[in-house]
Amino acid sequence: MEKKLTGKTYDIQGFSVQDGPGIRTTVFLKGCPLRCPWCHSPESQAFHTELNWMSIRCLGLDECGKCLDVCPNGAIARGPYKKNAKDEDIAYPDVDKSKCDDCGACAKACKADALYMCGTDYTVDEIIHRLLRDKPFYEESGGGVTVSGGECLSQPEFTLELLKRSKENGIHTAVDTTGFIKWEIIEKVLPYTDLFLYDLKCMDSALHKQVIGVPNELILENAKKIAQAGGRFWIRIPVITMLNDSKEHFDLYCDFLSEIKDSIDIVQLLPYHKMGISKHDRLMKKEKIFVVEPPSDALMEEHKARLEACGLKVRIH
Ligand code: SF4
Ligand code: SF4
């Protein structure tokens, strides 16, 4: 029997009002070629289903300890006592991610769902079924589906099929992308994409590579090609302290966005926030997440005014 095409998701969010116009369903796919150190969804980065642990749910090894003996790789050991939110001393499991192969045995044993696997496979039919349930809300509000990530175009066949089927069913489509993807893939989804939510994280390519792991030329080139091909944009700029929050950097944004201005419906400015920290901790990674202070409201307003002076419609998220 032919294997059905599936996409690996880490979340599907109904009634979303931030990911495009109207009320939307956002389908978050796993896997991303970028490594933004401030990422607010670090569970989206890996392409595979991955073990997470939420300390607040854990009963501790003295009361429970069901996870301790099940690991076939010996990746779970007894950790030192730590204070929980109620100021009680609790011994928690200590997972060595270098030994873990994400088999899921410990998550299955954990009845409190403190250990859980992140990553669920869905067929296009399953997602379309869910979208059709919410179609009246899309019609009422001018909404639809947003395929997001991670980088959803890193699962190109699934994303293409989902967009095609959504259009066949009269559903407005948006693709939330980093733009760091081969043009051939973007070209295929273009006819089925009503709107691109397009991230421009940093205009200095060397800095982009140093901080995020890849340069930005392909991203800028693809944005111009999408504009030439008639695509529409919501441009998204995460404003990150010490990375792209200077006046000079926003002058570069103005220069570039002026070139594709006629294709842009709106520019969203997204101030850095610290919500990724707890999700990063759940992945039990040794590397520390990048933490800076969020930009001030006054600075956000200054940047908004700068872009508006270039003739762009701007919203602070
Ligand atoms: S998911 Fe990782 S830690 Fe849990 S049982 Fe499997 S290998 Fe061990
Ligand atoms: S099985 Fe779950 S609740 Fe029990 S100690 Fe392990 S992680 Fe905590």
Short mmCIF file of C-alpha atoms and ligand atoms in Angstrom, two decimals:
data_model
loop_
_atom_site.label_atom_id
_atom_site.label_comp_id
_atom_site.label_asym_id
_atom_site.label_seq_id
_atom_site.Cartn_x
_atom_site.Cartn_y
_atom_site.Cartn_z
CA MET A 1 0.00 0.00 0.00
CA GLU A 2 1.27 3.49 -0.85
CA LYS A 3 2.39 5.45 2.24
CA LYS A 4 0.25 8.53 2.88
CA LEU A 5 1.98 11.90 2.86
CA THR A 6 2.25 13.25 6.40
CA GLY A 7 3.56 16.46 7.94
CA LYS A 8 5.25 16.59 11.32
CA THR A 9 3.66 19.29 13.48
CA TYR A 10 4.43 20.61 16.94
CA ASP A 11 1.13 22.45 17.35
CA ILE A 12 -2.11 23.35 15.59
CA GLN A 13 -3.66 26.51 16.95
CA GLY A 14 -7.26 27.41 16.27
CA PHE A 15 -8.72 30.91 16.58
CA SER A 16 -5.38 32.56 16.01
CA VAL A 17 -5.58 36.32 15.29
CA GLN A 18 -1.88 37.19 14.94
CA ASP A 19 -0.83 35.08 11.95
CA GLY A 20 -2.54 36.90 9.10
CA PRO A 21 -5.93 38.55 8.57
CA GLY A 22 -9.10 37.44 10.37
CA ILE A 23 -9.54 34.36 12.50
CA ARG A 24 -7.14 31.64 11.43
CA THR A 25 -5.93 28.16 12.16
CA THR A 26 -2.15 28.06 12.34
CA VAL A 27 -0.47 24.77 11.55
CA PHE A 28 3.04 24.74 13.03
CA LEU A 29 5.41 22.34 11.27
CA LYS A 30 8.63 21.07 12.80
CA GLY A 31 12.12 21.68 11.43
CA CYS A 32 14.03 24.86 10.69
CA PRO A 33 17.35 25.58 8.92
CA LEU A 34 17.91 28.71 11.06
CA ARG A 35 19.03 28.88 14.67
CA CYS A 36 17.75 32.18 16.04
CA PRO A 37 19.15 32.26 19.59
CA TRP A 38 16.05 34.11 20.84
CA CYS A 39 13.62 31.61 19.22
CA HIS A 40 10.32 31.61 21.11
CA SER A 41 9.47 28.13 19.79
CA PRO A 42 12.71 26.16 20.20
CA GLU A 43 10.70 22.94 20.02
CA SER A 44 10.12 23.80 16.34
CA GLN A 45 13.80 23.59 15.39
CA ALA A 46 14.41 19.83 15.24
CA PHE A 47 12.82 17.89 12.39
CA HIS A 48 12.10 14.84 14.53
CA THR A 49 9.73 14.09 17.41
CA GLU A 50 11.60 15.07 20.54
CA LEU A 51 11.49 14.45 24.31
CA ASN A 52 10.48 17.41 26.53
CA TRP A 53 10.13 17.67 30.30
CA MET A 54 8.00 20.14 32.23
CA SER A 55 9.27 20.43 35.81
CA ILE A 56 6.03 21.93 37.13
CA ARG A 57 4.16 18.69 36.34
CA CYS A 58 6.81 16.34 37.73
CA LEU A 59 5.91 14.54 41.00
CA GLY A 60 9.58 13.89 41.77
CA LEU A 61 11.54 10.69 42.06
CA ASP A 62 10.65 9.98 45.71
CA GLU A 63 6.90 10.08 45.06
CA CYS A 64 6.92 8.65 41.55
CA GLY A 65 10.20 7.81 39.78
CA LYS A 66 8.48 5.72 37.07
CA CYS A 67 10.80 7.12 34.41
CA LEU A 68 14.01 6.04 36.15
CA ASP A 69 14.13 2.40 35.12
CA VAL A 70 12.57 2.41 31.66
CA CYS A 71 15.24 4.08 29.55
CA PRO A 72 16.91 1.53 27.25
CA ASN A 73 19.89 3.88 26.84
CA GLY A 74 20.55 4.67 30.47
CA ALA A 75 19.93 8.36 29.78
CA ILE A 76 17.93 9.08 32.95
CA ALA A 77 19.65 9.43 36.31
CA ARG A 78 18.66 10.76 39.70
CA GLY A 79 19.27 14.49 39.88
CA PRO A 80 20.06 16.55 43.00
CA TYR A 81 17.26 17.90 45.23
CA LYS A 82 15.85 21.25 44.05
CA LYS A 83 13.17 23.57 45.39
CA ASN A 84 9.83 23.42 43.58
CA ALA A 85 7.28 26.27 43.32
CA LYS A 86 5.93 25.36 46.80
CA ASP A 87 9.44 25.58 48.29
CA GLU A 88 9.59 21.79 48.78
CA ASP A 89 12.79 19.83 48.13
CA ILE A 90 12.24 17.50 45.17
CA ALA A 91 14.65 15.14 43.43
CA TYR A 92 14.01 15.38 39.70
CA PRO A 93 15.12 13.09 36.88
CA ASP A 94 18.26 14.22 35.09
CA VAL A 95 18.10 13.39 31.37
CA ASP A 96 21.37 13.15 29.46
CA LYS A 97 20.24 14.29 25.99
CA SER A 98 23.50 13.04 24.45
CA LYS A 99 22.41 9.46 25.28
CA CYS A 100 18.69 9.94 24.49
CA ASP A 101 17.40 8.78 21.09
CA ASP A 102 13.86 10.11 21.66
CA CYS A 103 12.38 6.61 21.80
CA GLY A 104 9.52 7.87 24.01
CA ALA A 105 9.58 5.00 26.57
CA CYS A 106 9.94 7.38 29.53
CA ALA A 107 7.16 9.66 28.25
CA LYS A 108 4.89 6.62 28.02
CA ALA A 109 5.73 5.67 31.60
CA CYS A 110 5.16 9.20 32.92
CA LYS A 111 1.52 9.36 33.99
CA ALA A 112 1.82 13.03 34.99
CA ASP A 113 2.79 14.03 31.40
CA ALA A 114 5.86 15.77 32.77
CA LEU A 115 7.88 13.89 30.18
CA TYR A 116 6.19 14.15 26.80
CA MET A 117 7.02 13.82 23.13
CA CYS A 118 6.72 16.90 20.91
CA GLY A 119 5.97 16.15 17.24
CA THR A 120 2.80 14.61 15.76
CA ASP A 121 2.32 13.36 12.22
CA TYR A 122 -0.86 14.33 10.39
CA THR A 123 -2.08 13.58 6.89
CA VAL A 124 -3.38 16.43 4.73
CA ASP A 125 -6.88 14.91 5.00
CA GLU A 126 -6.76 15.11 8.79
CA ILE A 127 -5.80 18.77 8.76
CA ILE A 128 -8.29 19.71 6.04
CA HIS A 129 -11.01 18.02 8.08
CA ARG A 130 -10.11 20.25 11.02
CA LEU A 131 -9.95 23.39 8.85
CA LEU A 132 -13.38 22.75 7.36
CA ARG A 133 -14.84 22.65 10.87
CA ASP A 134 -13.68 26.26 11.39
CA LYS A 135 -14.45 27.49 7.86
CA PRO A 136 -17.54 29.49 8.97
CA PHE A 137 -15.27 31.54 11.26
CA TYR A 138 -12.83 32.20 8.40
CA GLU A 139 -15.68 33.33 6.16
CA GLU A 140 -17.12 35.61 8.83
CA SER A 141 -13.74 37.24 9.66
CA GLY A 142 -11.75 37.10 6.40
CA GLY A 143 -9.44 34.49 7.93
CA GLY A 144 -8.09 31.13 6.81
CA VAL A 145 -5.17 28.81 7.37
CA THR A 146 -1.57 29.83 8.08
CA VAL A 147 1.13 27.22 7.57
CA SER A 148 3.97 28.12 9.90
CA GLY A 149 6.97 26.58 11.61
CA GLY A 150 9.85 26.17 12.19
CA GLU A 151 10.22 26.60 8.45
CA CYS A 152 7.15 25.02 6.89
CA LEU A 153 8.76 24.97 3.44
CA SER A 154 11.34 22.55 4.85
CA GLN A 155 8.50 20.02 4.50
CA PRO A 156 7.78 21.14 0.93
CA GLU A 157 5.58 18.33 -0.39
CA PHE A 158 3.27 18.38 2.61
CA THR A 159 3.00 22.18 2.67
CA LEU A 160 2.29 22.32 -1.07
CA GLU A 161 -0.44 19.68 -0.82
CA LEU A 162 -2.01 21.35 2.22
CA LEU A 163 -2.10 24.72 0.43
CA LYS A 164 -3.55 23.21 -2.75
CA ARG A 165 -6.29 21.37 -0.88
CA SER A 166 -7.08 24.46 1.21
CA LYS A 167 -7.57 26.53 -1.96
CA GLU A 168 -9.74 23.78 -3.49
CA ASN A 169 -11.91 24.10 -0.39
CA GLY A 170 -12.16 27.89 -0.66
CA ILE A 171 -9.87 28.63 2.30
CA HIS A 172 -7.57 31.70 2.34
CA THR A 173 -3.92 30.60 2.71
CA ALA A 174 -0.87 32.19 4.32
CA VAL A 175 2.67 30.82 4.51
CA ASP A 176 4.84 31.98 7.40
CA THR A 177 8.43 31.62 6.19
CA THR A 178 12.01 32.55 7.00
CA GLY A 179 12.58 32.90 3.25
CA PHE A 180 15.72 30.76 3.59
CA ILE A 181 14.56 28.16 1.12
CA LYS A 182 15.29 27.25 -2.51
CA TRP A 183 13.41 29.44 -4.98
CA GLU A 184 12.14 26.32 -6.81
CA ILE A 185 10.13 25.41 -3.69
CA ILE A 186 8.69 28.90 -3.24
CA GLU A 187 7.78 29.00 -6.94
CA LYS A 188 5.68 25.85 -6.53
CA VAL A 189 3.67 27.14 -3.55
CA LEU A 190 3.21 30.67 -4.96
CA PRO A 191 0.01 29.95 -6.96
CA TYR A 192 -1.67 28.55 -3.82
CA THR A 193 -0.45 31.18 -1.33
CA ASP A 194 -2.59 34.30 -0.82
CA LEU A 195 -0.14 35.86 1.62
CA PHE A 196 3.45 35.43 2.76
CA LEU A 197 4.30 36.25 6.37
CA TYR A 198 7.96 36.95 5.68
CA ASP A 199 10.62 37.32 8.37
CA LEU A 200 13.45 39.81 7.96
CA LYS A 201 15.57 39.27 11.04
CA CYS A 202 18.73 41.19 10.24
CA MET A 203 19.88 43.23 7.23
CA ASP A 204 23.62 42.69 7.75
CA SER A 205 24.46 39.36 6.12
CA ALA A 206 27.69 38.72 8.07
CA LEU A 207 25.89 39.38 11.36
CA HIS A 208 22.93 37.26 10.21
CA LYS A 209 25.33 34.36 9.62
CA GLN A 210 27.23 34.90 12.84
CA VAL A 211 24.11 35.02 15.05
CA ILE A 212 21.52 32.93 13.19
CA GLY A 213 23.81 30.50 11.37
CA VAL A 214 23.02 31.40 7.74
CA PRO A 215 23.57 34.52 5.58
CA ASN A 216 20.61 36.62 4.38
CA GLU A 217 21.22 37.04 0.61
CA LEU A 218 18.90 34.18 -0.37
CA ILE A 219 16.16 35.58 1.89
CA LEU A 220 16.36 39.06 0.33
CA GLU A 221 16.58 37.66 -3.20
CA ASN A 222 13.51 35.44 -2.65
CA ALA A 223 11.52 38.39 -1.28
CA LYS A 224 12.22 40.35 -4.48
CA LYS A 225 11.28 37.36 -6.65
CA ILE A 226 8.01 36.83 -4.78
CA ALA A 227 7.19 40.52 -5.25
CA GLN A 228 7.97 40.31 -8.98
CA ALA A 229 5.73 37.23 -9.25
CA GLY A 230 2.80 39.14 -7.71
CA GLY A 231 2.92 37.68 -4.17
CA ARG A 232 1.61 39.67 -1.21
CA PHE A 233 3.49 40.18 2.06
CA TRP A 234 3.12 40.83 5.70
CA ILE A 235 6.75 41.55 6.59
CA ARG A 236 7.76 40.55 10.12
CA ILE A 237 10.71 42.15 11.86
CA PRO A 238 11.66 40.81 15.30
CA VAL A 239 13.28 43.75 17.07
CA ILE A 240 16.19 42.28 19.01
CA THR A 241 18.28 44.40 21.36
CA MET A 242 21.89 44.75 20.16
CA LEU A 243 21.17 42.91 16.90
CA ASN A 244 18.93 45.03 14.69
CA ASP A 245 17.52 47.76 16.95
CA SER A 246 19.68 50.71 15.87
CA LYS A 247 18.55 53.65 13.75
CA GLU A 248 21.16 52.67 11.13
CA HIS A 249 19.75 49.16 10.92
CA PHE A 250 16.25 50.50 10.40
CA ASP A 251 17.56 52.73 7.62
CA LEU A 252 18.64 49.49 5.91
CA TYR A 253 15.16 48.03 6.42
CA CYS A 254 13.65 51.17 4.87
CA ASP A 255 15.95 50.96 1.84
CA PHE A 256 15.14 47.32 1.17
CA LEU A 257 11.41 47.46 1.87
CA SER A 258 11.03 50.53 -0.36
CA GLU A 259 12.07 48.31 -3.29
CA ILE A 260 9.14 45.90 -2.73
CA LYS A 261 6.74 48.41 -1.13
CA ASP A 262 3.88 47.81 -3.57
CA SER A 263 3.70 44.14 -2.53
CA ILE A 264 3.58 44.80 1.21
CA ASP A 265 0.23 45.00 3.02
CA ILE A 266 1.74 45.58 6.41
CA VAL A 267 5.00 45.48 8.37
CA GLN A 268 4.74 43.89 11.81
CA LEU A 269 7.33 44.87 14.40
CA LEU A 270 7.73 42.12 16.98
CA PRO A 271 9.62 43.25 20.09
CA TYR A 272 11.91 40.60 21.59
CA HIS A 273 10.37 38.83 24.60
CA LYS A 274 11.55 36.14 26.99
CA MET A 275 8.78 33.60 26.43
CA GLY A 276 11.16 31.14 24.75
CA ILE A 277 13.16 30.58 27.93
CA SER A 278 10.78 28.13 29.63
CA LYS A 279 10.25 26.20 26.39
CA HIS A 280 14.03 26.01 25.92
CA ASP A 281 14.35 24.56 29.44
CA ARG A 282 11.76 21.88 28.58
CA LEU A 283 14.09 20.57 25.86
CA MET A 284 16.77 20.03 28.52
CA LYS A 285 19.51 21.39 26.29
CA LYS A 286 22.87 22.22 27.76
CA GLU A 287 23.35 25.41 25.67
CA LYS A 288 21.97 28.54 27.27
CA ILE A 289 19.35 30.60 25.48
CA PHE A 290 20.22 34.18 24.43
CA VAL A 291 18.70 36.64 26.91
CA VAL A 292 18.62 40.44 26.47
CA GLU A 293 16.30 43.15 27.68
CA PRO A 294 13.28 43.81 25.42
CA PRO A 295 13.36 47.07 23.42
CA SER A 296 11.51 49.95 25.09
CA ASP A 297 8.06 51.06 23.89
CA ALA A 298 9.58 54.42 22.94
CA LEU A 299 12.16 52.76 20.70
CA MET A 300 9.49 50.60 19.05
CA GLU A 301 7.47 53.75 18.31
CA GLU A 302 10.56 55.44 16.82
CA HIS A 303 11.16 52.47 14.49
CA LYS A 304 7.48 52.40 13.54
CA ALA A 305 7.65 56.09 12.63
CA ARG A 306 10.83 55.49 10.59
CA LEU A 307 9.18 52.82 8.47
CA GLU A 308 5.97 54.83 8.12
CA ALA A 309 8.05 57.70 6.76
CA CYS A 310 9.06 55.30 3.95
CA GLY A 311 5.38 54.91 3.05
CA LEU A 312 4.84 51.57 4.82
CA LYS A 313 1.87 50.59 6.97
CA VAL A 314 3.30 49.41 10.30
CA ARG A 315 1.89 47.64 13.33
CA ILE A 316 3.65 46.85 16.59
CA HIS A 317 2.74 43.33 17.62
S1 SF4 B 1 13.06 9.17 25.20
FE1 SF4 B 1 15.27 9.32 25.68
S2 SF4 B 1 15.40 9.45 27.92
FE2 SF4 B 1 13.33 8.69 27.39
S3 SF4 B 1 13.49 6.47 27.44
FE3 SF4 B 1 13.86 7.05 25.33
S4 SF4 B 1 16.08 7.31 25.15
FE4 SF4 B 1 15.57 7.27 27.35
S1 SF4 B 2 7.65 9.59 35.63
FE1 SF4 B 2 7.13 11.71 35.19
S2 SF4 B 2 6.26 12.52 37.08
FE2 SF4 B 2 7.33 10.61 37.61
S3 SF4 B 2 9.37 11.29 38.26
FE3 SF4 B 2 9.50 10.79 36.07
S4 SF4 B 2 9.12 12.72 35.02
FE4 SF4 B 2 8.44 13.00 37.14
#
